[in-house]
Amino acid sequence: MKTLILLALAGLGAQLVDGSLGMAYGVTSTTLLLAIGTNPAAASATIHLAEIGTTLASGFSHWKFGNVDWKVVAKVGVPGAVGAFAGAHFLSGLSTEIAAPVMSLILVSLGVYILVRFTLRGIDRRHLGKPVRARFLGPLGLVAGFVDATGGGGWGPVGTPALLASGRMEPRKVIGSIDTSEFLVALAASLGFLVALGSQGIDPLWVAGLLAGGLIAAPIAAWLVRHIPPRLLGSLVGGMIVLTNVRTLLRSDWVDAGDVTSGTVYTVLAAIWVLAVVHSYRQYRKDQAVESADAVAEVSEHEVLADVTAPAEGQPVGAGRPSAPRD
């Protein structure tokens, strides 16, 4: 019962992050399952089965709040499903000894990318409103789907930053569209794992626990996406993923690091993480101040123009300028 409660809380927290940031449900939940000793393929299968329900609920909630571009969903989701099915077969063929560090290495890479991407760059808005081309979305979906199935997560960490980096969509539309299209990816990955593994290693109660937490969080996250600064949340999530999965790598046969080495690595990474979060928060406050100043300046400019064009007190409208002579 304790495990189910923890899984439900993990699912709730992961979906809150995923639904408001457009990423990290899979990598966060997979990290938890790997930490308690779950087989990597079974962990990814469990997560994707739960995601069938959570992504459906998340997509519906985002649609209700107007956060979904259905053209993008179709163009990125179908290739993503193909990549996810292939990735599920690939991961299922690896031995546990190889798969565990491989998955952790993928998750660390994704965590570093999230941490650096949101800490240093934030969100680019210069090309907002321009159409997103299918020749970009197709390969993106294929790669993101494959990484998602093999890493137990990656659809959001690959897809969301790529679309945000293009600057052609509003952040809320990026997050809503990626979350909605993930339903196709989760469904395809689950089918791939069930074909390759059957139900081996998959605990239905664990799936139910993660699903329950995710379903509760989905509508809340879709609402929060309008209010939580993605930059700060990205730094928090990225650092957490890196720290947790570095622990798995350091304990693997690939590295087999001692306690002193591991402690040193954890300390350095934790310090970098804290600095990243502080930097993201400061930049967020700075951006907010700039936006507020720009808004005040725009209002003042409109007021000045209104004063210039308004008729003087007691002067009839249209007076003050002689009319053209008539023939």
Coordinates of C-alpha atoms in Angstrom, one line a residue:
M1 CA 0.0 0.0 0.0
K2 CA 2.9 2.3 0.8
T3 CA 4.4 1.7 -2.6
L4 CA 1.1 2.5 -4.3
I5 CA 0.7 5.8 -2.4
L6 CA 4.3 6.8 -3.4
L7 CA 3.7 5.9 -7.0
A8 CA 0.5 7.9 -7.0
L9 CA 2.3 10.9 -5.5
A10 CA 5.1 10.4 -8.1
G11 CA 2.5 10.3 -10.9
L12 CA 0.8 13.4 -9.6
G13 CA 4.0 15.4 -9.3
A14 CA 5.3 14.1 -12.6
Q15 CA 2.1 15.0 -14.4
L16 CA 2.0 18.5 -12.8
V17 CA 5.5 19.1 -14.2
D18 CA 4.8 17.5 -17.6
G19 CA 1.5 19.2 -18.1
S20 CA 2.9 22.6 -17.2
L21 CA 6.3 22.2 -18.9
G22 CA 5.5 19.8 -21.7
M23 CA 8.1 17.2 -20.6
A24 CA 9.4 15.1 -17.8
Y25 CA 6.5 12.7 -16.8
G26 CA 8.3 9.7 -18.4
V27 CA 11.9 10.6 -17.3
T28 CA 10.7 11.5 -13.7
S29 CA 8.6 8.3 -13.3
T30 CA 11.2 6.1 -14.9
T31 CA 13.9 7.4 -12.7
L32 CA 11.8 6.4 -9.7
L33 CA 11.1 2.9 -11.0
L34 CA 14.8 2.3 -11.8
A35 CA 15.8 3.6 -8.3
I36 CA 13.6 0.8 -6.7
G37 CA 15.2 -1.9 -8.9
T38 CA 12.6 -2.3 -11.8
N39 CA 13.8 -3.9 -15.0
P40 CA 14.4 -1.0 -17.5
A41 CA 12.2 -2.5 -20.2
A42 CA 9.4 -3.2 -17.7
A43 CA 9.8 0.3 -16.2
S44 CA 9.4 1.9 -19.6
A45 CA 6.4 -0.4 -20.4
T46 CA 4.8 0.5 -17.0
I47 CA 5.2 4.2 -17.6
H48 CA 3.8 4.1 -21.1
L49 CA 0.8 2.1 -20.1
A50 CA 0.0 4.7 -17.4
E51 CA 0.7 7.4 -20.0
I52 CA -2.1 6.2 -22.2
G53 CA -4.6 7.4 -19.6
T54 CA -2.6 10.5 -18.4
T55 CA -1.9 11.8 -21.9
L56 CA -5.5 11.3 -22.9
A57 CA -6.7 13.3 -19.9
S58 CA -3.9 15.9 -20.3
G59 CA -4.8 16.3 -24.0
F60 CA -8.5 16.8 -23.3
S61 CA -7.7 19.4 -20.6
H62 CA -5.3 21.3 -22.8
W63 CA -7.9 21.3 -25.6
K64 CA -10.5 22.7 -23.2
F65 CA -8.1 25.5 -22.3
G66 CA -7.3 26.2 -26.0
N67 CA -3.7 25.0 -25.8
V68 CA -3.7 22.6 -28.7
D69 CA -2.7 23.0 -32.4
W70 CA -4.2 19.9 -34.0
K71 CA -2.2 20.2 -37.2
V72 CA 1.0 20.0 -35.2
V73 CA -0.4 17.1 -33.2
A74 CA -1.0 15.0 -36.4
K75 CA 2.3 15.9 -38.1
V76 CA 4.5 15.1 -35.1
G77 CA 2.4 12.4 -33.3
V78 CA 2.2 9.8 -36.2
P79 CA 5.9 9.7 -36.8
G80 CA 6.4 9.7 -33.1
A81 CA 4.3 6.6 -32.8
V82 CA 6.4 4.8 -35.4
G83 CA 9.6 5.7 -33.6
A84 CA 8.2 4.7 -30.2
F85 CA 7.1 1.2 -31.5
A86 CA 10.6 0.7 -32.9
G87 CA 12.3 1.9 -29.7
A88 CA 10.2 -0.5 -27.6
H89 CA 11.4 -3.4 -29.6
F90 CA 15.0 -2.2 -29.4
L91 CA 15.0 -1.8 -25.6
S92 CA 13.3 -5.2 -25.1
G93 CA 16.2 -6.9 -26.8
L94 CA 18.8 -5.5 -24.5
S95 CA 19.9 -7.4 -21.3
T96 CA 19.2 -5.7 -17.9
E97 CA 22.9 -5.2 -17.3
I98 CA 23.3 -3.2 -20.4
A99 CA 19.9 -1.6 -20.5
A100 CA 20.0 0.0 -17.0
P101 CA 23.1 2.2 -17.6
V102 CA 22.1 2.9 -21.2
M103 CA 18.7 4.2 -20.0
S104 CA 20.4 6.2 -17.2
L105 CA 22.8 7.7 -19.7
I106 CA 20.0 8.7 -22.0
L107 CA 18.1 10.3 -19.1
V108 CA 21.2 12.1 -17.9
S109 CA 21.7 13.5 -21.4
L110 CA 18.1 14.6 -21.5
G111 CA 18.4 16.1 -18.0
V112 CA 21.5 18.1 -18.9
Y113 CA 19.8 19.3 -22.1
I114 CA 16.7 20.5 -20.1
L115 CA 18.9 22.1 -17.5
V116 CA 21.1 24.0 -19.9
R117 CA 18.3 24.9 -22.4
F118 CA 16.0 26.5 -19.8
T119 CA 18.7 28.0 -17.5
L120 CA 20.7 29.8 -20.2
R121 CA 18.3 30.4 -23.0
G122 CA 14.8 30.6 -21.8
I123 CA 12.2 30.9 -24.6
D124 CA 12.8 32.5 -28.0
R125 CA 9.8 34.5 -29.3
R126 CA 11.2 36.2 -32.4
H127 CA 9.5 33.9 -34.9
L128 CA 6.2 33.5 -33.1
G129 CA 3.3 32.8 -35.4
K130 CA 5.2 31.5 -38.4
P131 CA 4.0 28.0 -39.6
V132 CA 5.9 24.9 -38.5
R133 CA 6.8 22.8 -41.5
A134 CA 6.0 19.1 -41.8
R135 CA 9.6 18.3 -42.9
F136 CA 10.7 19.5 -39.5
L137 CA 8.0 17.9 -37.4
G138 CA 8.2 14.4 -39.1
P139 CA 11.9 13.7 -38.2
L140 CA 11.5 15.3 -34.9
G141 CA 8.6 13.0 -34.0
L142 CA 10.5 9.9 -35.2
V143 CA 13.6 10.6 -33.1
A144 CA 11.6 11.8 -30.1
G145 CA 9.4 8.7 -30.2
F146 CA 12.4 6.4 -30.4
V147 CA 14.2 8.1 -27.5
D148 CA 11.0 8.1 -25.5
A149 CA 10.6 4.3 -25.7
T150 CA 14.2 3.5 -25.1
G151 CA 14.7 6.0 -22.3
G152 CA 11.4 5.6 -20.6
G153 CA 10.8 9.2 -21.4
G154 CA 12.0 11.7 -23.9
W155 CA 9.1 12.8 -26.0
G156 CA 8.7 16.0 -24.1
P157 CA 12.4 16.7 -23.5
V158 CA 13.2 16.3 -27.2
G159 CA 9.9 17.7 -28.7
T160 CA 9.1 20.6 -26.5
P161 CA 12.5 22.4 -26.5
A162 CA 12.8 21.8 -30.3
L163 CA 9.4 23.5 -30.9
L164 CA 10.1 26.2 -28.3
A165 CA 13.5 26.9 -29.9
S166 CA 11.8 27.4 -33.3
G167 CA 9.9 30.3 -31.7
R168 CA 7.0 29.7 -34.1
M169 CA 4.4 28.7 -31.6
E170 CA 3.2 30.1 -28.3
P171 CA 4.7 28.2 -25.4
R172 CA 1.3 27.1 -24.1
K173 CA 0.4 25.8 -27.6
V174 CA 3.8 23.9 -27.8
I175 CA 3.2 22.3 -24.4
G176 CA -0.5 21.5 -25.1
S177 CA 0.3 20.0 -28.6
I178 CA 3.2 17.9 -27.4
D179 CA 1.2 16.6 -24.4
T180 CA -1.7 15.7 -26.6
S181 CA 0.3 14.0 -29.3
E182 CA 2.1 11.9 -26.7
F183 CA -1.1 9.8 -26.4
L184 CA -0.2 8.3 -29.8
V185 CA 3.4 7.7 -28.7
A186 CA 2.4 6.1 -25.4
L187 CA -0.1 3.8 -27.2
A188 CA 2.4 2.7 -29.8
A189 CA 5.2 2.1 -27.3
S190 CA 2.9 0.1 -25.1
L191 CA 1.9 -2.1 -28.0
G192 CA 5.6 -2.5 -28.9
F193 CA 6.5 -3.6 -25.3
L194 CA 3.5 -6.0 -25.1
V195 CA 4.4 -7.6 -28.4
A196 CA 8.1 -8.0 -27.4
L197 CA 7.7 -8.8 -23.7
G198 CA 4.1 -9.8 -23.1
S199 CA 3.1 -8.7 -19.5
Q200 CA 6.4 -9.9 -18.1
G201 CA 7.6 -7.6 -15.3
I202 CA 4.6 -5.2 -15.6
D203 CA 2.7 -4.8 -12.3
P204 CA -0.9 -3.6 -13.0
L205 CA -1.1 -2.0 -9.6
W206 CA 1.9 0.1 -10.3
V207 CA 0.4 1.2 -13.5
A208 CA -2.8 2.1 -11.6
G209 CA -0.9 4.1 -9.0
L210 CA 0.9 6.2 -11.5
L211 CA -2.3 6.6 -13.6
A212 CA -4.3 7.8 -10.6
G213 CA -1.9 10.5 -9.7
G214 CA -1.5 11.6 -13.3
L215 CA -5.3 11.8 -13.8
I216 CA -5.7 14.1 -10.8
A217 CA -2.9 16.4 -11.9
A218 CA -3.7 16.6 -15.6
P219 CA -6.5 19.3 -15.5
I220 CA -4.6 21.3 -12.8
A221 CA -1.4 21.3 -14.9
A222 CA -3.3 22.4 -18.0
W223 CA -4.5 25.4 -16.0
L224 CA -1.1 26.1 -14.4
V225 CA 0.7 26.2 -17.8
R226 CA -0.5 29.8 -18.1
H227 CA 0.9 30.8 -14.7
I228 CA 4.2 28.9 -13.9
P229 CA 7.4 30.2 -15.5
P230 CA 8.7 27.4 -17.7
R231 CA 12.3 28.6 -17.3
L232 CA 12.4 28.1 -13.6
L233 CA 10.6 24.8 -13.7
G234 CA 12.9 23.5 -16.5
S235 CA 16.0 24.1 -14.3
L236 CA 14.4 22.4 -11.3
V237 CA 13.4 19.3 -13.3
G238 CA 16.6 19.1 -15.3
G239 CA 18.8 19.1 -12.3
M240 CA 16.7 16.5 -10.5
I241 CA 16.9 14.1 -13.5
V242 CA 20.6 14.5 -13.8
L243 CA 21.4 13.9 -10.1
T244 CA 19.1 10.9 -9.8
N245 CA 20.5 9.1 -12.9
V246 CA 24.1 10.0 -12.3
R247 CA 23.7 7.9 -9.1
T248 CA 22.6 4.9 -11.2
L249 CA 25.6 5.4 -13.5
L250 CA 28.1 5.7 -10.7
R251 CA 26.9 2.4 -9.2
S252 CA 26.8 0.5 -12.5
D253 CA 29.5 -1.9 -13.6
W254 CA 30.6 0.7 -16.2
V255 CA 31.9 3.1 -13.5
D256 CA 31.7 1.4 -10.1
A257 CA 32.8 4.6 -8.3
G258 CA 33.7 4.6 -4.6
D259 CA 31.9 6.5 -1.9
V260 CA 34.4 9.4 -1.9
T261 CA 34.2 9.8 -5.7
S262 CA 30.4 9.6 -5.7
G263 CA 30.1 12.1 -2.9
T264 CA 32.3 14.6 -4.7
V265 CA 30.3 14.2 -7.9
Y266 CA 27.0 14.7 -6.1
T267 CA 28.3 17.8 -4.3
V268 CA 29.5 19.4 -7.5
L269 CA 26.3 18.6 -9.4
A270 CA 24.1 19.8 -6.5
A271 CA 26.0 23.1 -6.4
I272 CA 25.6 23.5 -10.2
W273 CA 21.9 22.8 -9.8
V274 CA 21.4 25.4 -7.1
L275 CA 23.3 28.0 -9.1
A276 CA 21.2 27.1 -12.2
V277 CA 17.9 27.5 -10.3
V278 CA 19.0 30.8 -8.8
H279 CA 20.1 32.1 -12.2
S280 CA 16.8 31.0 -13.8
Y281 CA 14.8 32.8 -11.0
R282 CA 16.8 36.0 -11.4
Q283 CA 16.4 35.9 -15.2
Y284 CA 12.7 35.3 -14.8
R285 CA 12.3 38.3 -12.5
K286 CA 14.5 40.4 -14.9
D287 CA 12.4 39.4 -17.9
Q288 CA 9.2 40.2 -15.9
A289 CA 10.6 43.7 -15.1
V290 CA 11.5 44.3 -18.7
E291 CA 8.0 43.2 -19.9
S292 CA 6.4 45.4 -17.2
A293 CA 8.5 48.4 -18.3
D294 CA 7.7 47.8 -21.9
A295 CA 4.0 47.6 -21.1
V296 CA 4.1 50.9 -19.1
A297 CA 6.0 52.6 -22.0
E298 CA 3.4 51.4 -24.5
V299 CA 0.5 52.7 -22.4
S300 CA 2.3 56.0 -21.9
E301 CA 2.9 56.3 -25.7
H302 CA -0.8 55.6 -26.4
E303 CA -1.8 58.3 -23.9
V304 CA 0.6 60.9 -25.4
L305 CA -0.8 60.1 -28.9
A306 CA -4.3 60.4 -27.6
D307 CA -3.5 63.8 -26.0
V308 CA -2.0 65.1 -29.3
T309 CA -4.9 64.0 -31.5
A310 CA -7.7 65.0 -29.0
P311 CA -9.4 68.4 -29.7
A312 CA -8.5 71.3 -27.3
E313 CA -11.0 72.1 -24.5
G314 CA -13.9 74.1 -25.8
Q315 CA -12.9 73.6 -29.4
P316 CA -15.4 71.8 -31.6
V317 CA -14.4 68.5 -33.1
G318 CA -12.6 69.0 -36.4
A319 CA -11.7 72.6 -35.6
G320 CA -8.2 74.0 -35.7
R321 CA -7.4 73.1 -39.3
P322 CA -8.7 75.1 -42.2
S323 CA -10.7 73.2 -44.8
A324 CA -9.5 73.1 -48.4
P325 CA -11.0 75.8 -50.6
R326 CA -13.9 74.7 -52.7
D327 CA -14.3 75.5 -56.3

